[in-house]
Coordinates of C-alpha atoms in Angstrom, one line a residue:
Chain A
M279 CA 8.0 -6.1 22.5
T280 CA 8.3 -9.2 24.7
E281 CA 6.9 -12.7 24.7
D282 CA 4.8 -11.8 27.8
L283 CA 3.1 -9.0 25.8
L284 CA 2.1 -11.4 23.1
S285 CA 1.1 -14.3 25.4
A286 CA -1.0 -12.2 27.9
K287 CA -4.3 -13.8 28.8
N288 CA -7.1 -11.2 28.6
V289 CA -8.0 -10.6 25.0
I290 CA -10.8 -8.4 23.6
V291 CA -12.1 -8.0 20.1
Q292 CA -13.0 -4.5 18.9
G293 CA -15.7 -4.6 16.2
I294 CA -16.9 -8.1 17.4
T295 CA -20.3 -8.0 15.8
G296 CA -19.2 -7.4 12.2
A297 CA -19.0 -10.3 9.8
H298 CA -15.2 -10.6 10.1
G299 CA -15.1 -9.8 13.8
A300 CA -17.7 -12.3 14.8
F301 CA -16.3 -15.1 12.6
H302 CA -12.7 -14.6 13.8
A303 CA -13.5 -13.9 17.4
S304 CA -15.2 -17.3 17.4
A305 CA -12.2 -18.9 15.7
M306 CA -9.8 -17.3 18.2
K307 CA -11.8 -18.7 21.0
A308 CA -12.0 -22.2 19.4
S309 CA -8.2 -22.3 19.2
G310 CA -7.9 -21.6 22.9
T311 CA -7.4 -17.9 23.1
N312 CA -9.1 -16.3 26.2
V313 CA -11.4 -13.8 24.5
V314 CA -13.1 -12.1 27.5
A315 CA -15.2 -9.6 25.7
G316 CA -15.8 -7.5 22.6
T317 CA -17.0 -4.0 21.7
S318 CA -19.7 -2.8 19.4
P319 CA -21.4 0.4 20.3
S320 CA -24.7 -0.6 18.7
K321 CA -25.0 -4.2 20.1
I322 CA -24.4 -3.7 23.8
G323 CA -25.5 -6.7 25.9
D324 CA -25.4 -9.2 23.0
T325 CA -23.1 -12.2 23.0
I326 CA -21.0 -13.6 20.1
D327 CA -20.3 -17.3 20.7
G328 CA -20.7 -16.7 24.4
I329 CA -18.5 -13.6 24.4
P330 CA -20.2 -10.6 26.0
V331 CA -20.5 -7.4 23.9
Y332 CA -19.8 -4.0 25.5
G333 CA -20.1 -0.5 24.2
S334 CA -16.5 0.6 24.9
I335 CA -13.2 -0.6 26.2
K336 CA -13.7 1.5 29.3
D337 CA -16.8 -0.5 30.0
I338 CA -15.0 -3.7 29.6
Q339 CA -12.1 -2.5 31.9
A340 CA -14.6 -1.9 34.7
A341 CA -15.2 -5.7 34.7
H342 CA -12.0 -7.2 33.3
A343 CA -8.3 -6.5 32.9
V344 CA -7.6 -6.0 29.2
D345 CA -4.1 -7.0 27.9
I346 CA -4.7 -7.3 24.2
S347 CA -7.2 -5.9 21.7
V348 CA -7.7 -7.3 18.3
V349 CA -9.3 -4.8 16.0
F350 CA -11.7 -5.7 13.2
V351 CA -13.5 -2.3 13.1
P352 CA -14.2 -1.2 9.4
A353 CA -11.6 1.2 7.9
R354 CA -13.7 4.4 8.2
F355 CA -14.1 3.9 12.0
A356 CA -10.7 2.3 12.6
K357 CA -8.9 5.6 13.6
G358 CA -11.4 6.1 16.4
A359 CA -11.2 2.5 17.6
L360 CA -7.4 2.6 17.6
I361 CA -7.3 5.8 19.5
E362 CA -9.8 4.4 22.0
A363 CA -7.5 1.5 22.6
I364 CA -4.4 3.8 22.9
T365 CA -6.3 6.0 25.3
A366 CA -7.4 3.0 27.4
E367 CA -3.7 2.0 27.6
V368 CA -4.2 -1.4 26.2
P369 CA -0.7 -2.9 26.1
L370 CA -1.0 -4.7 22.7
I371 CA -3.2 -3.6 19.9
V372 CA -3.5 -5.9 16.8
C373 CA -5.2 -4.2 13.9
I374 CA -6.5 -6.5 11.2
T375 CA -8.5 -3.8 9.3
E376 CA -7.2 -2.9 5.9
G377 CA -7.7 0.3 3.9
I378 CA -7.2 2.8 6.7
P379 CA -6.5 6.2 5.2
L380 CA -2.9 7.4 5.6
H381 CA -3.9 10.6 7.3
D382 CA -5.8 8.6 9.9
M383 CA -2.6 6.5 10.6
L384 CA -0.6 9.7 11.0
A385 CA -3.0 10.6 13.8
V386 CA -2.9 7.1 15.3
T387 CA 0.9 7.1 15.2
K388 CA 1.0 10.5 16.9
A389 CA -1.3 9.2 19.7
L390 CA 0.8 6.1 20.1
K391 CA 3.9 8.3 20.6
E392 CA 2.3 10.7 22.9
K393 CA 0.7 8.1 25.2
G394 CA 3.6 5.7 25.0
R395 CA 1.8 2.7 26.6
S396 CA 0.7 0.6 23.7
Q397 CA 2.4 -1.5 21.0
L398 CA 0.5 -1.6 17.7
I399 CA 0.8 -4.5 15.2
G400 CA -0.5 -3.7 11.8
P401 CA -2.8 -2.3 10.4
N402 CA -3.7 -4.4 7.4
C403 CA -2.1 -7.5 8.9
P404 CA -3.1 -11.1 9.7
G405 CA -2.0 -10.6 13.4
I406 CA 0.0 -12.9 15.6
L407 CA -0.1 -16.7 16.2
L408 CA 1.8 -18.4 19.0
P409 CA 1.4 -22.0 18.0
G410 CA -0.2 -23.8 21.0
G411 CA -0.9 -20.4 22.6
N412 CA -2.6 -17.1 21.6
K413 CA -4.2 -16.6 18.2
L414 CA -4.6 -12.8 17.8
G415 CA -6.1 -12.3 14.4
I416 CA -6.8 -14.4 11.4
I417 CA -3.8 -16.7 11.0
P418 CA -5.2 -20.3 10.5
A419 CA -3.9 -22.0 13.7
H420 CA -4.5 -25.6 12.6
L421 CA -1.7 -25.2 10.0
S422 CA 0.9 -24.4 12.6
L423 CA 3.2 -26.6 14.7
A424 CA 4.7 -25.6 18.0
G425 CA 8.5 -25.3 17.8
S426 CA 11.4 -22.9 17.7
V427 CA 11.3 -20.8 14.5
G428 CA 10.3 -17.1 14.6
V429 CA 8.5 -16.0 11.5
V430 CA 7.9 -12.3 10.6
S431 CA 6.2 -11.2 7.4
R432 CA 4.7 -8.1 5.7
S433 CA 2.3 -10.2 3.8
G434 CA -0.8 -12.0 5.2
T435 CA -1.3 -15.0 2.9
L436 CA 2.4 -15.4 2.3
T437 CA 2.8 -15.8 6.1
Y438 CA 0.4 -18.8 6.0
E439 CA 2.3 -20.2 3.0
A440 CA 5.6 -20.1 5.0
M441 CA 4.0 -21.5 8.1
D442 CA 2.2 -24.3 6.3
G443 CA 5.5 -25.2 4.4
L444 CA 7.4 -25.3 7.7
T445 CA 4.7 -27.5 9.3
R446 CA 4.7 -29.9 6.4
R447 CA 8.4 -30.4 6.8
G448 CA 8.0 -31.0 10.5
I449 CA 9.7 -27.7 11.5
G450 CA 7.8 -26.0 14.4
Q451 CA 7.3 -22.4 15.0
K452 CA 7.3 -20.3 18.2
Y453 CA 6.1 -17.0 16.7
I454 CA 4.2 -16.1 13.5
I455 CA 3.9 -12.4 13.3
G456 CA 2.4 -10.5 10.3
I457 CA 3.4 -6.9 10.6
G458 CA 1.2 -5.8 7.7
G459 CA 1.7 -4.3 4.3
D460 CA 0.7 -0.7 4.9
R461 CA 3.0 2.2 4.4
I462 CA 2.6 3.3 8.0
A463 CA 2.7 0.4 10.5
G464 CA 3.0 0.1 14.3
T465 CA 5.6 -2.7 14.3
S466 CA 8.7 -3.1 12.2
F467 CA 10.8 -6.1 11.2
I468 CA 13.4 -4.8 13.6
D469 CA 11.0 -5.0 16.6
C470 CA 10.3 -8.7 15.8
L471 CA 14.0 -9.5 15.0
R472 CA 14.9 -8.1 18.5
L473 CA 12.2 -10.3 20.1
F474 CA 13.4 -13.4 18.3
E475 CA 17.1 -12.7 19.1
N476 CA 16.4 -12.2 22.8
D477 CA 14.2 -15.3 23.2
P478 CA 16.4 -18.3 23.9
D479 CA 13.7 -20.7 22.7
V480 CA 14.0 -19.3 19.1
D481 CA 16.8 -20.9 17.1
K482 CA 16.0 -19.8 13.5
I483 CA 14.4 -16.7 12.0
V484 CA 12.3 -16.5 8.8
M485 CA 11.6 -13.1 7.3
I486 CA 9.3 -12.3 4.4
G487 CA 9.5 -8.9 2.7
E488 CA 7.9 -7.3 -0.3
I489 CA 8.9 -4.7 -2.9
G490 CA 8.6 -1.0 -1.9
G491 CA 9.6 0.8 1.3
T492 CA 12.9 0.4 3.1
G493 CA 11.9 -1.9 6.1
E494 CA 13.9 -4.8 4.7
L495 CA 17.0 -2.7 4.2
D496 CA 16.8 -1.4 7.8
A497 CA 16.3 -5.0 9.0
A498 CA 19.4 -6.1 7.1
K499 CA 21.6 -3.5 8.8
Y500 CA 20.1 -4.5 12.2
I501 CA 20.7 -8.2 11.5
K502 CA 24.4 -7.6 10.7
Q503 CA 24.9 -5.7 13.9
H504 CA 22.6 -7.5 16.4
V505 CA 21.3 -10.8 15.3
T506 CA 23.4 -14.0 15.9
K507 CA 20.7 -16.5 14.9
P508 CA 20.4 -17.7 11.3
V509 CA 18.0 -15.6 9.3
Y510 CA 16.3 -16.9 6.2
A511 CA 14.6 -14.3 4.0
Y512 CA 12.5 -14.1 0.9
V513 CA 11.5 -10.7 -0.6
T514 CA 8.5 -11.3 -2.9
G515 CA 7.9 -9.5 -6.2
H516 CA 11.0 -10.3 -8.2
H517 CA 8.8 -10.2 -11.3
A518 CA 6.6 -7.2 -10.4
P519 CA 7.1 -4.0 -12.3
A520 CA 9.2 -2.0 -9.9
G521 CA 8.2 1.4 -8.6
V522 CA 4.7 1.6 -10.3
Q523 CA 3.0 3.3 -7.3
L524 CA 5.8 5.6 -6.2
G525 CA 5.1 9.3 -6.8
H526 CA 7.8 11.6 -8.2
A527 CA 8.8 13.3 -4.9
G528 CA 8.4 10.0 -3.0
A529 CA 10.9 8.4 -5.3
I530 CA 13.4 11.2 -4.6
L531 CA 12.9 10.7 -0.8
G532 CA 13.2 6.9 -1.0
S533 CA 16.3 7.1 -3.2
A534 CA 17.5 3.6 -2.4
D535 CA 16.4 0.8 -4.8
E536 CA 13.3 -0.8 -3.4
S537 CA 13.1 -3.7 -5.8
A538 CA 13.0 -7.3 -4.6
A539 CA 16.3 -8.0 -6.3
A540 CA 18.0 -5.1 -4.6
K541 CA 16.6 -5.9 -1.2
T542 CA 17.6 -9.6 -1.6
E543 CA 21.1 -8.7 -2.6
Y544 CA 21.4 -6.3 0.4
L545 CA 20.1 -8.9 2.8
A546 CA 22.6 -11.4 1.5
E547 CA 25.4 -8.9 1.8
N548 CA 24.5 -8.6 5.5
G549 CA 24.7 -12.3 6.2
V550 CA 21.1 -13.4 5.6
H551 CA 20.3 -16.6 3.7
T552 CA 18.1 -15.5 0.8
A553 CA 15.7 -17.3 -1.4
T554 CA 14.2 -16.4 -4.8
S555 CA 10.8 -18.0 -4.2
I556 CA 8.7 -19.1 -1.2
T557 CA 9.2 -22.8 -2.1
H558 CA 13.0 -22.2 -2.2
L559 CA 12.8 -20.5 1.2
I560 CA 11.0 -23.3 2.9
H561 CA 13.4 -25.9 1.6
M562 CA 16.4 -23.8 2.8
I563 CA 15.5 -24.1 6.4
Chain B
M27 CA -5.2 8.4 -7.2
K28 CA -3.3 10.8 -9.4
L29 CA -5.0 14.1 -10.5
L30 CA -4.5 15.9 -13.8
E31 CA -3.0 19.3 -13.7
Y32 CA -6.2 21.2 -14.1
E33 CA -8.0 19.2 -11.4
A34 CA -5.1 19.7 -9.0
K35 CA -4.9 23.4 -9.8
K36 CA -8.6 23.9 -9.2
I37 CA -8.1 22.4 -5.7
L38 CA -5.0 24.6 -5.2
A39 CA -6.8 27.7 -6.2
G40 CA -9.7 26.9 -3.9
S41 CA -7.2 26.6 -1.1
G42 CA -5.7 30.0 -1.6
I43 CA -2.6 29.1 -3.5
P44 CA -1.8 31.4 -6.5
T45 CA -2.4 29.7 -9.8
P46 CA -2.3 31.1 -13.3
A47 CA -5.5 32.6 -14.8
S48 CA -6.9 29.8 -17.0
F49 CA -9.8 28.3 -18.9
I50 CA -10.7 24.9 -20.3
V51 CA -10.4 24.7 -24.1
S52 CA -13.5 23.4 -25.8
P53 CA -13.6 22.8 -29.6
K54 CA -15.8 25.6 -30.8
T55 CA -15.1 28.4 -28.4
K56 CA -12.8 31.3 -28.8
P57 CA -9.9 31.9 -26.4
E58 CA -10.8 33.9 -23.3
F59 CA -7.5 35.7 -23.5
L60 CA -4.3 35.8 -25.6
P61 CA -1.5 35.1 -25.6
C62 CA -1.9 31.9 -23.7
V63 CA -0.3 28.5 -23.2
V64 CA -2.3 25.4 -24.3
K65 CA -1.4 22.4 -22.2
S66 CA -2.4 18.7 -22.8
Q67 CA -3.9 17.1 -19.7
V68 CA -2.4 13.7 -19.6
P69 CA -1.3 11.7 -16.6
T70 CA 2.4 11.7 -17.4
G71 CA 5.4 13.9 -17.5
G72 CA 7.5 15.1 -20.4
R73 CA 4.6 16.9 -22.1
G74 CA 6.7 19.9 -23.2
K75 CA 9.3 17.8 -25.0
A76 CA 6.5 15.6 -26.6
G77 CA 4.8 18.7 -28.1
G78 CA 1.9 18.7 -25.7
I79 CA 2.4 22.4 -24.7
A80 CA 2.2 25.4 -27.0
I81 CA 2.4 29.1 -26.6
V82 CA -0.2 30.8 -28.9
Q83 CA -0.5 34.5 -29.8
S84 CA -3.5 34.6 -32.2
P85 CA -6.9 33.0 -32.5
A86 CA -5.7 31.1 -35.6
E87 CA -2.7 29.7 -33.7
F88 CA -4.9 28.9 -30.8
A89 CA -7.3 26.9 -33.0
A90 CA -4.4 25.1 -34.8
S91 CA -2.5 24.2 -31.7
S92 CA -5.6 23.1 -29.8
N93 CA -6.5 20.8 -32.6
K94 CA -3.0 19.4 -32.9
I95 CA -2.5 18.8 -29.2
S96 CA -6.0 17.2 -28.7
E97 CA -5.0 14.5 -31.2
L98 CA -1.4 14.0 -30.0
P99 CA -1.0 10.9 -27.8
I100 CA 1.8 11.3 -25.2
K101 CA 3.3 8.1 -23.9
G102 CA 0.1 6.3 -24.9
F103 CA -2.2 8.9 -23.3
L104 CA -4.6 10.9 -25.5
P105 CA -5.9 14.0 -23.6
K106 CA -9.6 14.4 -22.9
T107 CA -9.1 18.0 -21.7
L108 CA -6.9 20.9 -22.7
L109 CA -6.0 23.6 -20.3
A110 CA -5.2 27.1 -21.4
E111 CA -3.3 29.4 -19.1
E112 CA -1.9 32.9 -19.0
L113 CA 1.7 33.1 -20.1
L114 CA 3.9 33.6 -17.0
L115 CA 7.0 35.7 -17.4
I116 CA 9.4 33.5 -15.5
K117 CA 12.3 34.8 -13.5
R118 CA 13.1 31.7 -11.5
E119 CA 11.7 28.1 -11.3
L120 CA 11.6 26.7 -7.8
Y121 CA 10.4 23.3 -6.4
L122 CA 8.0 22.9 -3.4
S123 CA 6.2 19.8 -2.3
L124 CA 4.4 18.1 0.6
L125 CA 4.4 14.4 1.0
I126 CA 4.1 11.7 3.7
D127 CA 7.3 10.3 5.0
K128 CA 6.0 6.8 5.8
T129 CA 8.9 5.8 8.0
A130 CA 8.7 8.7 10.4
A131 CA 4.8 8.8 9.9
Q132 CA 4.8 12.5 9.3
I133 CA 4.2 15.1 6.6
V134 CA 7.3 16.5 5.2
L135 CA 7.9 19.7 3.2
M136 CA 10.5 19.4 0.5
A137 CA 12.0 22.3 -1.4
H138 CA 14.7 23.0 -4.0
T139 CA 16.0 26.2 -5.5
N140 CA 16.4 24.4 -8.8
G141 CA 12.9 23.5 -10.0
G142 CA 11.3 22.8 -13.3
V143 CA 11.6 19.9 -15.7
E144 CA 15.1 19.1 -14.6
V145 CA 14.3 18.6 -10.9
E146 CA 15.1 14.9 -11.1
E147 CA 18.7 15.9 -11.8
N148 CA 19.0 17.2 -8.3
R149 CA 20.5 14.9 -5.7
A150 CA 18.1 13.6 -3.1
D151 CA 20.2 15.0 -0.2
E152 CA 20.2 18.4 -1.7
F153 CA 16.6 19.1 -1.0
L154 CA 15.5 21.1 1.9
Q155 CA 13.4 18.8 4.1
L156 CA 11.3 20.1 6.9
P157 CA 9.0 17.8 9.0
L158 CA 5.6 19.4 9.4
S159 CA 4.4 18.0 12.7
G160 CA 3.6 20.6 15.3
F161 CA 5.0 23.2 13.0
D162 CA 4.5 26.9 12.8
A163 CA 3.8 28.1 9.3
D164 CA 5.3 31.5 9.9
T165 CA 8.7 30.0 10.9
V166 CA 8.6 27.6 8.0
G167 CA 7.7 30.4 5.6
E168 CA 10.7 32.4 6.8
Q169 CA 13.0 29.4 6.5
L170 CA 11.8 28.9 2.9
A171 CA 12.3 32.5 2.0
E172 CA 15.8 32.4 3.3
Y173 CA 16.4 29.1 1.5
Y174 CA 15.1 30.3 -1.8
D175 CA 17.0 33.6 -1.2
L176 CA 13.7 35.6 -1.6
P177 CA 13.6 37.6 1.6
D178 CA 10.8 39.9 0.2
T179 CA 8.5 36.9 -0.2
S180 CA 8.6 35.8 3.4
F181 CA 4.9 36.7 4.1
V182 CA 3.8 35.2 0.8
L183 CA 5.5 32.0 1.6
Q184 CA 4.1 31.8 5.1
D185 CA 0.6 32.0 3.5
I186 CA 1.5 29.4 0.8
V187 CA 2.9 27.0 3.4
E188 CA -0.2 27.3 5.6
N189 CA -2.6 27.0 2.7
L190 CA -0.7 24.1 1.2
Y191 CA -0.7 22.2 4.5
T192 CA -4.5 22.8 5.0
C193 CA -5.1 21.7 1.4
F194 CA -3.0 18.6 2.0
I195 CA -5.0 17.7 5.1
N196 CA -8.4 18.5 3.9
N197 CA -8.0 16.5 0.7
D198 CA -6.4 13.4 2.1
A199 CA -3.4 14.1 -0.2
T200 CA -0.4 11.8 -0.2
L201 CA 1.6 14.0 -2.6
L202 CA 1.2 17.7 -3.4
E203 CA 4.0 18.9 -5.7
I204 CA 4.3 22.4 -7.1
N205 CA 7.0 22.2 -9.8
P206 CA 7.9 24.7 -10.9
L207 CA 6.8 27.2 -8.3
V208 CA 7.4 30.2 -10.6
L209 CA 8.8 33.5 -9.5
T210 CA 7.6 35.9 -12.1
T211 CA 9.5 38.9 -13.4
D212 CA 7.2 41.1 -11.4
G213 CA 8.0 39.2 -8.2
K214 CA 4.9 37.0 -7.7
L215 CA 5.0 33.3 -6.7
I216 CA 2.6 31.2 -8.8
A217 CA 2.1 27.4 -9.1
G218 CA 3.3 26.8 -12.7
D219 CA 2.5 23.1 -12.6
C220 CA 1.0 20.8 -9.9
K221 CA 1.0 17.1 -9.3
M222 CA -1.5 15.9 -6.7
E223 CA -2.1 12.4 -5.4
L224 CA -5.0 11.6 -3.1
D225 CA -5.5 8.6 -0.9
D226 CA -8.0 6.2 -2.4
A227 CA -8.6 4.7 1.0
A228 CA -10.1 8.0 2.1
A229 CA -12.7 8.2 -0.8
F230 CA -15.5 7.4 1.7
R231 CA -15.3 10.8 3.2
H232 CA -14.9 12.7 -0.1
T233 CA -18.1 11.9 -1.9
D234 CA -17.5 14.9 -4.2
W235 CA -14.3 13.3 -5.7
N236 CA -14.9 12.9 -9.4
F237 CA -11.7 13.0 -11.5
E238 CA -10.8 12.0 -15.0
E239 CA -8.3 9.4 -14.0
K240 CA -9.9 6.7 -11.9
S241 CA -7.8 4.9 -9.3
A242 CA -5.0 2.9 -10.9
E243 CA -5.8 -0.7 -11.1
V244 CA -3.4 -2.4 -8.7
N245 CA -4.9 -5.8 -8.3
F246 CA -4.7 -7.0 -11.8
V247 CA -1.4 -6.3 -13.6
T248 CA -0.3 -7.7 -17.0
L249 CA 3.4 -8.8 -16.7
N250 CA 3.7 -10.3 -20.2
E251 CA 1.0 -10.2 -22.8
L252 CA 2.5 -13.3 -24.4
G253 CA 3.0 -15.2 -21.2
T254 CA 1.9 -18.9 -20.9
V255 CA 1.0 -19.2 -17.3
A256 CA -1.9 -17.1 -15.8
T257 CA -2.0 -16.7 -12.0
I258 CA -4.9 -16.1 -9.6
A259 CA -4.0 -15.7 -5.9
N260 CA -5.2 -13.8 -2.8
G261 CA -3.2 -11.3 -1.0
A262 CA -0.6 -9.2 -2.8
G263 CA 2.3 -11.0 -1.2
L264 CA 1.1 -14.5 -2.1
A265 CA 0.1 -13.2 -5.6
M266 CA 3.7 -11.9 -6.1
A267 CA 5.1 -15.1 -4.7
T268 CA 3.0 -17.2 -7.1
V269 CA 4.4 -15.2 -10.0
D270 CA 8.0 -15.6 -8.6
A271 CA 7.5 -19.4 -8.3
V272 CA 6.2 -19.7 -11.9
A273 CA 9.2 -17.7 -13.2
D274 CA 11.7 -19.5 -10.9
A275 CA 10.5 -22.8 -12.5
G276 CA 11.4 -21.4 -16.0
M277 CA 7.8 -20.7 -17.1
V278 CA 6.6 -17.3 -18.3
P279 CA 3.9 -15.7 -16.0
A280 CA 1.4 -13.5 -17.9
N281 CA -0.1 -11.6 -15.0
F282 CA -0.3 -10.7 -11.3
L283 CA -3.7 -11.0 -9.8
D284 CA -4.7 -10.5 -6.2
I285 CA -8.4 -11.3 -5.8
G286 CA -8.4 -9.7 -2.4
G287 CA -10.3 -10.6 0.7
G288 CA -13.8 -9.9 -0.6
A289 CA -13.6 -12.3 -3.6
N290 CA -17.0 -13.5 -4.9
E291 CA -18.1 -15.6 -7.8
A292 CA -18.6 -12.5 -10.1
S293 CA -15.2 -11.0 -9.4
V294 CA -13.3 -14.3 -9.9
L295 CA -15.3 -15.0 -13.1
A296 CA -14.4 -11.6 -14.4
A297 CA -10.7 -12.5 -13.7
F298 CA -11.0 -15.7 -15.6
E299 CA -12.5 -13.8 -18.6
R300 CA -9.6 -11.3 -18.6
I301 CA -7.1 -14.1 -18.5
M302 CA -8.7 -15.7 -21.5
R303 CA -7.6 -12.7 -23.6
Y304 CA -3.9 -13.6 -23.3
P305 CA -3.2 -15.5 -26.6
N306 CA -0.6 -17.9 -25.3
V307 CA -1.9 -18.9 -21.8
N308 CA -2.2 -22.7 -21.6
V309 CA -2.1 -23.1 -17.8
I310 CA -3.9 -21.3 -15.0
I311 CA -2.6 -21.6 -11.4
V312 CA -5.1 -20.8 -8.6
N313 CA -3.3 -20.3 -5.3
I314 CA -5.6 -19.3 -2.4
F315 CA -4.5 -19.4 1.2
A316 CA -7.5 -18.2 3.0
G317 CA -7.4 -16.2 6.3
I318 CA -10.2 -13.7 6.0
T319 CA -11.3 -15.1 2.6
R320 CA -13.3 -18.3 2.8
C321 CA -12.3 -21.1 0.5
D322 CA -15.8 -22.3 -0.2
E323 CA -16.7 -19.0 -1.8
V324 CA -13.7 -19.3 -4.1
A325 CA -14.6 -22.9 -4.9
R326 CA -18.1 -21.8 -6.0
A327 CA -16.5 -19.2 -8.3
I328 CA -14.2 -21.8 -9.9
I329 CA -17.2 -24.1 -10.5
G330 CA -19.1 -21.2 -12.1
A331 CA -16.1 -20.3 -14.3
K332 CA -15.6 -23.8 -15.5
K333 CA -19.3 -24.0 -16.5
Q334 CA -19.5 -20.6 -18.1
I335 CA -16.1 -20.2 -19.9
P336 CA -15.6 -22.5 -22.9
H337 CA -12.1 -23.8 -23.6
L338 CA -10.7 -22.9 -20.2
P339 CA -7.1 -24.1 -20.0
P340 CA -6.1 -26.7 -17.4
L341 CA -6.5 -25.4 -13.9
F342 CA -4.0 -26.3 -11.1
I343 CA -5.8 -25.3 -7.9
R344 CA -4.4 -25.1 -4.5
L345 CA -6.8 -24.0 -1.7
A346 CA -5.9 -23.9 1.9
G347 CA -7.0 -22.2 5.1
T348 CA -10.4 -21.0 6.3
N349 CA -13.4 -23.3 5.2
F350 CA -11.1 -25.5 3.2
E351 CA -13.2 -28.6 4.0
Q352 CA -16.4 -27.2 2.5
A353 CA -14.5 -26.1 -0.6
A354 CA -13.0 -29.6 -1.1
T355 CA -16.4 -31.1 -0.8
L356 CA -17.9 -28.7 -3.4
L357 CA -15.0 -29.2 -5.9
S358 CA -14.9 -33.0 -5.6
A359 CA -18.6 -33.1 -6.3
E360 CA -17.8 -31.4 -9.6
A361 CA -14.7 -33.7 -10.1
I362 CA -12.4 -30.7 -10.0
P363 CA -9.1 -31.8 -8.6
T364 CA -7.0 -29.7 -6.1
L365 CA -3.4 -29.9 -5.1
G366 CA -1.9 -29.6 -1.6
A367 CA 0.8 -27.0 -2.1
L368 CA 2.1 -24.3 -4.5
D369 CA 5.1 -26.4 -5.5
E370 CA 2.8 -29.2 -6.6
C371 CA 0.9 -26.7 -8.7
I372 CA 4.1 -25.5 -10.3
A373 CA 5.4 -29.0 -11.0
A374 CA 2.0 -30.0 -12.5
A375 CA 1.9 -26.9 -14.6
K376 CA 5.4 -27.5 -15.9
E377 CA 4.5 -31.1 -16.7
S378 CA 1.4 -30.0 -18.6
Q379 CA 3.4 -27.5 -20.7
S380 CA 6.2 -30.0 -21.6

């Protein structure tokens, strides 16, 4: 994942005529993103806020280059939409849709690996915001401030909270990336940490994790070995009942402690500045 | 969604996995066969130790045990259904499961030679783990037969693996655990118990799903019945962070609540009503950072709640993000104040409690 991938110009919206798709395509355009077209198989020829609607990505590609697709297609059709984008070799696919069945994501992941031409962000994520540049998803752009912090988060609303807190303190951001809270996701913390480490414009990194899964633990190991810039982290859910949703066999497979406290401790052991609340995090930076 | 044993076994049997002969116990009917094992159908483990499983030999024992088990709560769960099964003559108890490895995004088969109630005693790295992407059921069946040291059952295990995988796929399962997989004294492999979890997100394509246990409620969780601060937030991350901030400030959060992206007046009103049941709550913090949610919809819900719920504790409201301006206009017309950030809400809540 590179800055060029995220800042590319030709953006489309899959599912542009749905309530969320239409509302946010318009908001993306209003914040300066070059939304060239959208898809909706049943509304071909319509326009949404001046954006032309096509039946498929292939039809758009006959007229425009497509660098990025932002997907708002409802969960039950999302697998088809994602595989359409993967097949069309769209370099960056940002999937906002939540509630995609796990088995569908297994098929999507398989297609991603086989085709090997696309980077997927999400699903179930708020997308990406480059303050002053691309808004790819639903992150409220007016709360950002251009600058040099890279923010990566598993949570949507908590991403906004961190961004808003930084902006209020006059600390600008270069990247706001929500990687999504689903169990199977296209982009990991490590993908984003690598991007931030390699971009000389980034001087500080903010990472927001959650209970469950091992992404934060993998990130901690990566940070210790590869990241020289200061990383500030908050893992949310210190007071959530741990392990409620983990099945018996799943708990055996994920034998490491997945609680907020354990992740926070592990991040701290690996040189990360850790906070116990979002307010605490913002005031540490 | 977690299925009960009898629901899971019905699906297993329909998929060609051997299960014990069985019948559902109803209060007035006689046993279909004896001896049999009467099993409490509750969504928790440890049934045997708790007295929820009984081997019965006679009609009198059957009636007595059924009555007793049907009235026995196990870890707070009272069974709605009792399952009666043939008594298996057990030679060995093995472990076999399919689950989704979320990191590798693939289905994994796990097996252990030491199954049964003590399976959790086994070390995680002792399990046989085989990824099932692009796999060949015959090869996996052979591997399993060798692993279990049951060379004669290779063909049977090939069938079991193939049927189990098909069952997993067709039912949008996220966990399918046979424990124990019983080897009977006459050499048959039978699913002694089964745990099955299905993906709630896939319910739209399974209109026939109708199980006793409905989806676990994940959006509203009581943390402390006696807590003094109730929280309402949107997004699981922000909702957890709101709880963390309350606790960090030395106050006692009562609940976690994520109103989700589709919040409307009715759902938020229902949330307020549930919060009112906590006896000690004297502060409510509303923390909404709208992306896909629209603040004006939440504002209408808050106005509705204030009008409809008497004795509502003080509200400390923070709204930000999409359609914030409309929300601010609506709330100020009703003289409902809002605060600019979560830490202001926390400070104000703390002050109100002191």
